[in-house]
């Protein structure tokens, strides 16, 4: 029996079904290629990491990783779908030509089974692609955090100083992109931290010191280690889509929270911050000034002080050598004032030589295949020289020193060391801790993240704080974790808490309303 030509409704349905099948194939390929590509090049990331990368995406000249991603995720699936569609159309045309333009003569049930099978296979591709993509970006954790009823405010501990009779000066040095993993000589040409390790061989360190989930840039490192909370935004003061840095020149910066500089200010400290870069970038100056820092010395000061042009990198700021030369003068001044007045000080600083692209100054001979490894070593030589200077001056007798990376090394497509770091499960942040006297022998709790560095810094400065707690963190100087602390949560619960938007908490914090635990 000859099949009847399809009615217009059936014809329309057939066209819609075919289009949906091709859309499903395209979507499945996009998700599958994106998921595999993310896992291959970057390992497991978060949805927020992906959103930040997409906000900052650029397609520079040359065949870079950005272009590879564009061709792989955007162009390749479209080309594959067009090829399949062309083959299908060509086959249909040949069949119709052979049958002199007749409609498909197969029984209707057979035609339906064929279309259903095609659509089913396309849906399987979509499900597979979605599963791979979801796993690569931690979509389940993101959804769980978005729907979570947990709030950081329920676990936040405002630091309460219970004793200050042993308070001391403290120097806090942030190393730009200071990742401990770079010391692995099985992965890299040499250990760039060797000069620092030699100078701090009798210091303590926190084994497996971790970047908090969702962090990974300088302001996130400063806020987490000085305030004990993840850096997040709300719709009110700025909108960052979650874990992103605020824009330059915002009016206030998390004034509702009590941070490191606030506590030191309350205890009579003088707070000074020094950096080679412009302090206005990402509103670092606002953060520091809103949280107890008396002086912020940055690029503008160095440019106005007669520094030679050869000591500046045009894209960023003053070299680490010159910054630390200024830091020697600064600690001389602060220590002399402290001995005269009895006022302790907190001197914090941030290096920048190791921020990519690698810039080698005339004091930095490049003797490695990777230019960046040599730059890291040269920067560490400057920091080690500063430690040696403090030692020679006798400052280490009454001054604690904490050296820490501000975050793991960036892994954007133009950055170095993807092969060694992308899928490395043992990445950690470099750190060294010096506390004068017997306290330097106290064991430091391994595996803490940047949120616990806040109370660690307070205790390194000789302050006693209730329950060793501040923000979401618990000091590395204790193994006793309070029962109601965020650090007492299991790994899954802690990840959920850190990832949750906590809109009520951050709205109060950014609005300047004092937050309480």
CSV table of N, CA and C in Angstrom, one decimal, residues 251-337:
chain,number,residue,atom,x,y,z
A,251,UNK,N,33.3,53.4,47.5
A,251,UNK,CA,33.2,54.4,48.6
A,251,UNK,C,33.7,53.8,49.9
A,252,UNK,N,33.2,52.6,50.2
A,252,UNK,CA,33.5,51.9,51.5
A,252,UNK,C,33.8,50.4,51.2
A,253,UNK,N,34.5,49.7,52.1
A,253,UNK,CA,34.9,48.4,51.8
A,253,UNK,C,34.7,47.5,53.0
A,254,UNK,N,33.5,46.7,53.0
A,254,UNK,CA,33.2,45.8,54.1
A,254,UNK,C,33.4,46.4,55.5
A,255,UNK,N,32.9,47.6,55.7
A,255,UNK,CA,33.0,48.3,57.0
A,255,UNK,C,32.3,47.6,58.1
A,256,UNK,N,31.4,46.7,57.8
A,256,UNK,CA,30.7,46.0,58.9
A,256,UNK,C,31.5,44.9,59.5
A,257,UNK,N,32.6,44.5,58.9
A,257,UNK,CA,33.4,43.5,59.5
A,257,UNK,C,34.6,44.0,60.3
A,258,UNK,N,35.1,43.2,61.2
A,258,UNK,CA,36.3,43.6,62.0
A,258,UNK,C,37.5,42.8,61.4
A,259,UNK,N,38.4,43.5,60.9
A,259,UNK,CA,39.6,42.9,60.2
A,259,UNK,C,40.9,43.1,61.0
A,260,UNK,N,41.9,42.6,60.4
A,260,UNK,CA,43.2,42.6,61.1
A,260,UNK,C,43.7,44.0,61.5
A,261,UNK,N,43.6,44.9,60.6
A,261,UNK,CA,44.0,46.3,60.9
A,261,UNK,C,43.1,46.9,62.0
A,262,UNK,N,41.8,46.6,62.0
A,262,UNK,CA,40.9,47.1,63.0
A,262,UNK,C,41.3,46.7,64.4
A,263,UNK,N,41.6,45.4,64.5
A,263,UNK,CA,42.0,44.8,65.8
A,263,UNK,C,43.3,45.4,66.3
A,264,UNK,N,44.3,45.5,65.4
A,264,UNK,CA,45.6,46.1,65.7
A,264,UNK,C,45.4,47.6,66.1
A,265,UNK,N,44.5,48.3,65.4
A,265,UNK,CA,44.3,49.7,65.8
A,265,UNK,C,43.7,49.8,67.2
A,266,UNK,N,42.8,48.9,67.5
A,266,UNK,CA,42.1,49.0,68.8
A,266,UNK,C,43.2,48.7,69.9
A,267,UNK,N,44.2,47.9,69.5
A,267,UNK,CA,45.2,47.5,70.5
A,267,UNK,C,46.4,48.5,70.5
A,268,UNK,N,46.3,49.6,69.8
A,268,UNK,CA,47.3,50.7,69.9
A,268,UNK,C,48.4,50.5,68.9
A,269,UNK,N,48.2,49.7,67.9
A,269,UNK,CA,49.3,49.5,66.8
A,269,UNK,C,49.3,50.6,65.8
A,270,UNK,N,50.4,50.8,65.2
A,270,UNK,CA,50.5,51.7,64.0
A,270,UNK,C,50.5,50.7,62.8
A,271,UNK,N,49.6,50.9,61.9
A,271,UNK,CA,49.5,50.0,60.7
A,271,UNK,C,50.0,50.7,59.4
A,272,UNK,N,50.9,50.1,58.7
A,272,UNK,CA,51.5,50.7,57.5
A,272,UNK,C,51.4,49.6,56.4
A,273,UNK,N,51.0,49.9,55.2
A,273,UNK,CA,51.0,49.0,54.1
A,273,UNK,C,51.9,49.6,53.0
A,274,UNK,N,52.7,48.7,52.4
A,274,UNK,CA,53.6,49.1,51.3
A,274,UNK,C,53.4,48.2,50.1
A,275,UNK,N,53.3,48.7,48.9
A,275,UNK,CA,53.2,47.9,47.7
A,275,UNK,C,53.8,48.7,46.5
A,276,UNK,N,54.2,47.9,45.5
A,276,UNK,CA,54.8,48.6,44.4
A,276,UNK,C,53.8,49.0,43.4
A,277,UNK,N,52.6,48.5,43.5
A,277,UNK,CA,51.5,48.8,42.5
A,277,UNK,C,50.6,50.0,43.0
A,278,UNK,N,49.7,50.4,42.1
A,278,UNK,CA,48.8,51.5,42.5
A,278,UNK,C,47.7,50.9,43.4
A,279,UNK,N,47.6,51.6,44.6
A,279,UNK,CA,46.7,51.1,45.6
A,279,UNK,C,45.2,51.2,45.2
A,280,UNK,N,44.9,52.1,44.3
A,280,UNK,CA,43.5,52.3,43.9
A,280,UNK,C,43.0,51.1,43.1
A,281,UNK,N,43.9,50.3,42.6
A,281,UNK,CA,43.4,49.1,41.8
A,281,UNK,C,42.6,48.2,42.7
A,282,UNK,N,41.4,47.9,42.2
A,282,UNK,CA,40.5,47.0,42.9
A,282,UNK,C,40.1,47.6,44.3
A,283,UNK,N,40.3,48.9,44.5
A,283,UNK,CA,40.0,49.6,45.7
A,283,UNK,C,40.7,49.0,46.9
A,284,UNK,N,42.0,48.6,46.7
A,284,UNK,CA,42.8,48.2,47.8
A,284,UNK,C,43.0,49.3,48.8
A,285,UNK,N,43.2,50.5,48.3
A,285,UNK,CA,43.4,51.6,49.3
A,285,UNK,C,42.2,51.8,50.2
A,286,UNK,N,40.9,51.7,49.6
A,286,UNK,CA,39.7,51.8,50.4
A,286,UNK,C,39.7,50.8,51.5
A,287,UNK,N,40.0,49.5,51.1
A,287,UNK,CA,39.9,48.4,52.1
A,287,UNK,C,40.9,48.7,53.2
A,288,UNK,N,42.1,49.1,52.9
A,288,UNK,CA,43.1,49.3,54.0
A,288,UNK,C,42.8,50.5,54.8
A,289,UNK,N,42.3,51.6,54.2
A,289,UNK,CA,42.0,52.8,55.0
A,289,UNK,C,40.7,52.6,55.9
A,290,UNK,N,39.8,51.8,55.4
A,290,UNK,CA,38.6,51.5,56.1
A,290,UNK,C,38.9,50.5,57.3
A,291,UNK,N,40.0,49.9,57.3
A,291,UNK,CA,40.3,48.8,58.3
A,291,UNK,C,41.6,49.1,59.0
A,292,UNK,N,41.8,50.4,59.4
A,292,UNK,CA,42.8,50.7,60.4
A,292,UNK,C,44.2,51.0,60.0
A,293,UNK,N,44.4,51.0,58.7
A,293,UNK,CA,45.8,51.3,58.2
A,293,UNK,C,46.0,52.9,58.3
A,294,UNK,N,47.1,53.3,58.9
A,294,UNK,CA,47.4,54.7,59.0
A,294,UNK,C,48.1,55.2,57.8
A,295,UNK,N,48.9,54.4,57.1
A,295,UNK,CA,49.6,54.9,55.9
A,295,UNK,C,49.6,53.8,54.9
A,296,UNK,N,49.3,54.2,53.6
A,296,UNK,CA,49.4,53.3,52.5
A,296,UNK,C,50.3,53.9,51.5
A,297,UNK,N,51.4,53.2,51.3
A,297,UNK,CA,52.5,53.7,50.4
A,297,UNK,C,52.5,52.8,49.1
A,298,UNK,N,52.3,53.5,48.0
A,298,UNK,CA,52.1,52.8,46.7
A,298,UNK,C,52.8,53.5,45.6
A,299,UNK,N,52.4,53.1,44.4
A,299,UNK,CA,53.1,53.5,43.1
A,299,UNK,C,53.2,55.1,43.0
A,300,UNK,N,52.1,55.8,43.4
A,300,UNK,CA,52.2,57.2,43.3
A,300,UNK,C,53.3,57.8,44.1
A,301,UNK,N,53.5,57.3,45.3
A,301,UNK,CA,54.5,57.8,46.2
A,301,UNK,C,55.9,57.5,45.6
A,302,UNK,N,56.1,56.3,45.0
A,302,UNK,CA,57.4,56.0,44.5
A,302,UNK,C,57.7,56.8,43.2
A,303,UNK,N,56.7,57.1,42.4
A,303,UNK,CA,56.9,57.9,41.2
A,303,UNK,C,57.3,59.3,41.6
A,304,UNK,N,56.7,59.8,42.7
A,304,UNK,CA,56.9,61.2,43.1
A,304,UNK,C,58.2,61.4,43.9
A,305,UNK,N,58.8,60.2,44.3
A,305,UNK,CA,60.0,60.3,45.1
A,305,UNK,C,61.3,60.2,44.4
A,306,UNK,N,61.2,60.3,43.0
A,306,UNK,CA,62.4,60.3,42.2
A,306,UNK,C,63.0,59.0,41.9
A,307,UNK,N,62.3,57.9,41.9
A,307,UNK,CA,62.8,56.6,41.5
A,307,UNK,C,63.1,56.6,40.0
A,308,UNK,N,64.2,55.8,39.7
A,308,UNK,CA,64.6,55.7,38.3
A,308,UNK,C,63.5,55.0,37.5
A,309,UNK,N,63.4,55.4,36.3
A,309,UNK,CA,62.4,54.7,35.4
A,309,UNK,C,62.7,53.2,35.2
A,310,UNK,N,64.0,52.9,35.2
A,310,UNK,CA,64.4,51.5,35.0
A,310,UNK,C,63.9,50.6,36.1
A,311,UNK,N,63.5,51.1,37.2
A,311,UNK,CA,63.0,50.3,38.4
A,311,UNK,C,61.5,50.2,38.3
A,312,UNK,N,60.8,50.6,37.3
A,312,UNK,CA,59.4,50.4,37.1
A,312,UNK,C,59.1,49.5,36.0
A,313,UNK,N,58.1,48.7,36.1
A,313,UNK,CA,57.6,47.9,35.0
A,313,UNK,C,56.4,48.7,34.5
A,314,UNK,N,56.2,49.0,33.2
A,314,UNK,CA,55.2,49.9,32.8
A,314,UNK,C,53.8,49.4,33.0
A,315,UNK,N,53.6,48.1,33.1
A,315,UNK,CA,52.3,47.6,33.2
A,315,UNK,C,51.8,47.4,34.7
A,316,UNK,N,52.7,47.7,35.6
A,316,UNK,CA,52.3,47.4,37.0
A,316,UNK,C,52.9,48.3,38.1
A,317,UNK,N,54.2,48.4,38.3
A,317,UNK,CA,54.7,49.2,39.3
A,317,UNK,C,56.2,49.1,39.6
A,318,UNK,N,56.5,49.4,40.9
A,318,UNK,CA,57.9,49.4,41.3
A,318,UNK,C,58.5,48.0,41.5
A,319,UNK,N,59.8,47.8,41.2
A,319,UNK,CA,60.4,46.5,41.4
A,319,UNK,C,60.4,46.1,42.8
A,320,UNK,N,60.5,44.8,43.1
A,320,UNK,CA,60.6,44.3,44.4
A,320,UNK,C,61.9,44.7,45.1
A,321,UNK,N,63.0,44.8,44.4
A,321,UNK,CA,64.2,45.3,45.0
A,321,UNK,C,64.1,46.7,45.6
A,322,UNK,N,63.5,47.6,44.8
A,322,UNK,CA,63.4,48.9,45.3
A,322,UNK,C,62.3,49.0,46.4
A,323,UNK,N,61.2,48.2,46.3
A,323,UNK,CA,60.2,48.2,47.3
A,323,UNK,C,60.8,47.8,48.6
A,324,UNK,N,61.6,46.7,48.6
A,324,UNK,CA,62.1,46.2,49.9
A,324,UNK,C,63.3,47.1,50.4
A,325,UNK,N,63.9,47.8,49.5
A,325,UNK,CA,64.8,48.8,50.0
A,325,UNK,C,64.1,49.9,50.8
A,326,UNK,N,62.9,50.3,50.3
A,326,UNK,CA,62.1,51.3,51.0
A,326,UNK,C,61.6,50.6,52.3
A,327,UNK,N,61.3,49.3,52.3
A,327,UNK,CA,60.8,48.6,53.5
A,327,UNK,C,61.8,48.6,54.6
A,328,UNK,N,63.1,48.5,54.2
A,328,UNK,CA,64.2,48.6,55.2
A,328,UNK,C,64.2,49.9,55.9
A,329,UNK,N,64.0,51.0,55.2
A,329,UNK,CA,64.0,52.3,55.8
A,329,UNK,C,62.7,52.4,56.7
A,330,UNK,N,61.6,51.8,56.2
A,330,UNK,CA,60.4,51.9,56.9
A,330,UNK,C,60.4,51.1,58.3
A,331,UNK,N,61.0,49.9,58.3
A,331,UNK,CA,61.1,49.2,59.5
A,331,UNK,C,62.1,49.8,60.5
A,332,UNK,N,63.1,50.5,60.0
A,332,UNK,CA,64.0,51.2,60.8
A,332,UNK,C,63.2,52.3,61.5
A,333,UNK,N,62.4,53.0,60.8
A,333,UNK,CA,61.7,54.1,61.3
A,333,UNK,C,60.6,53.6,62.3
A,334,UNK,N,59.9,52.6,62.0
A,334,UNK,CA,58.8,52.1,62.8
A,334,UNK,C,59.4,51.5,64.1
A,335,UNK,N,60.5,50.8,64.0
A,335,UNK,CA,61.1,50.1,65.2
A,335,UNK,C,61.7,51.2,66.1
A,336,UNK,N,62.3,52.2,65.6
A,336,UNK,CA,62.8,53.3,66.4
A,336,UNK,C,61.7,54.0,67.2
A,337,UNK,N,60.6,54.3,66.4
A,337,UNK,CA,59.5,54.9,67.1
A,337,UNK,C,58.9,54.0,68.2
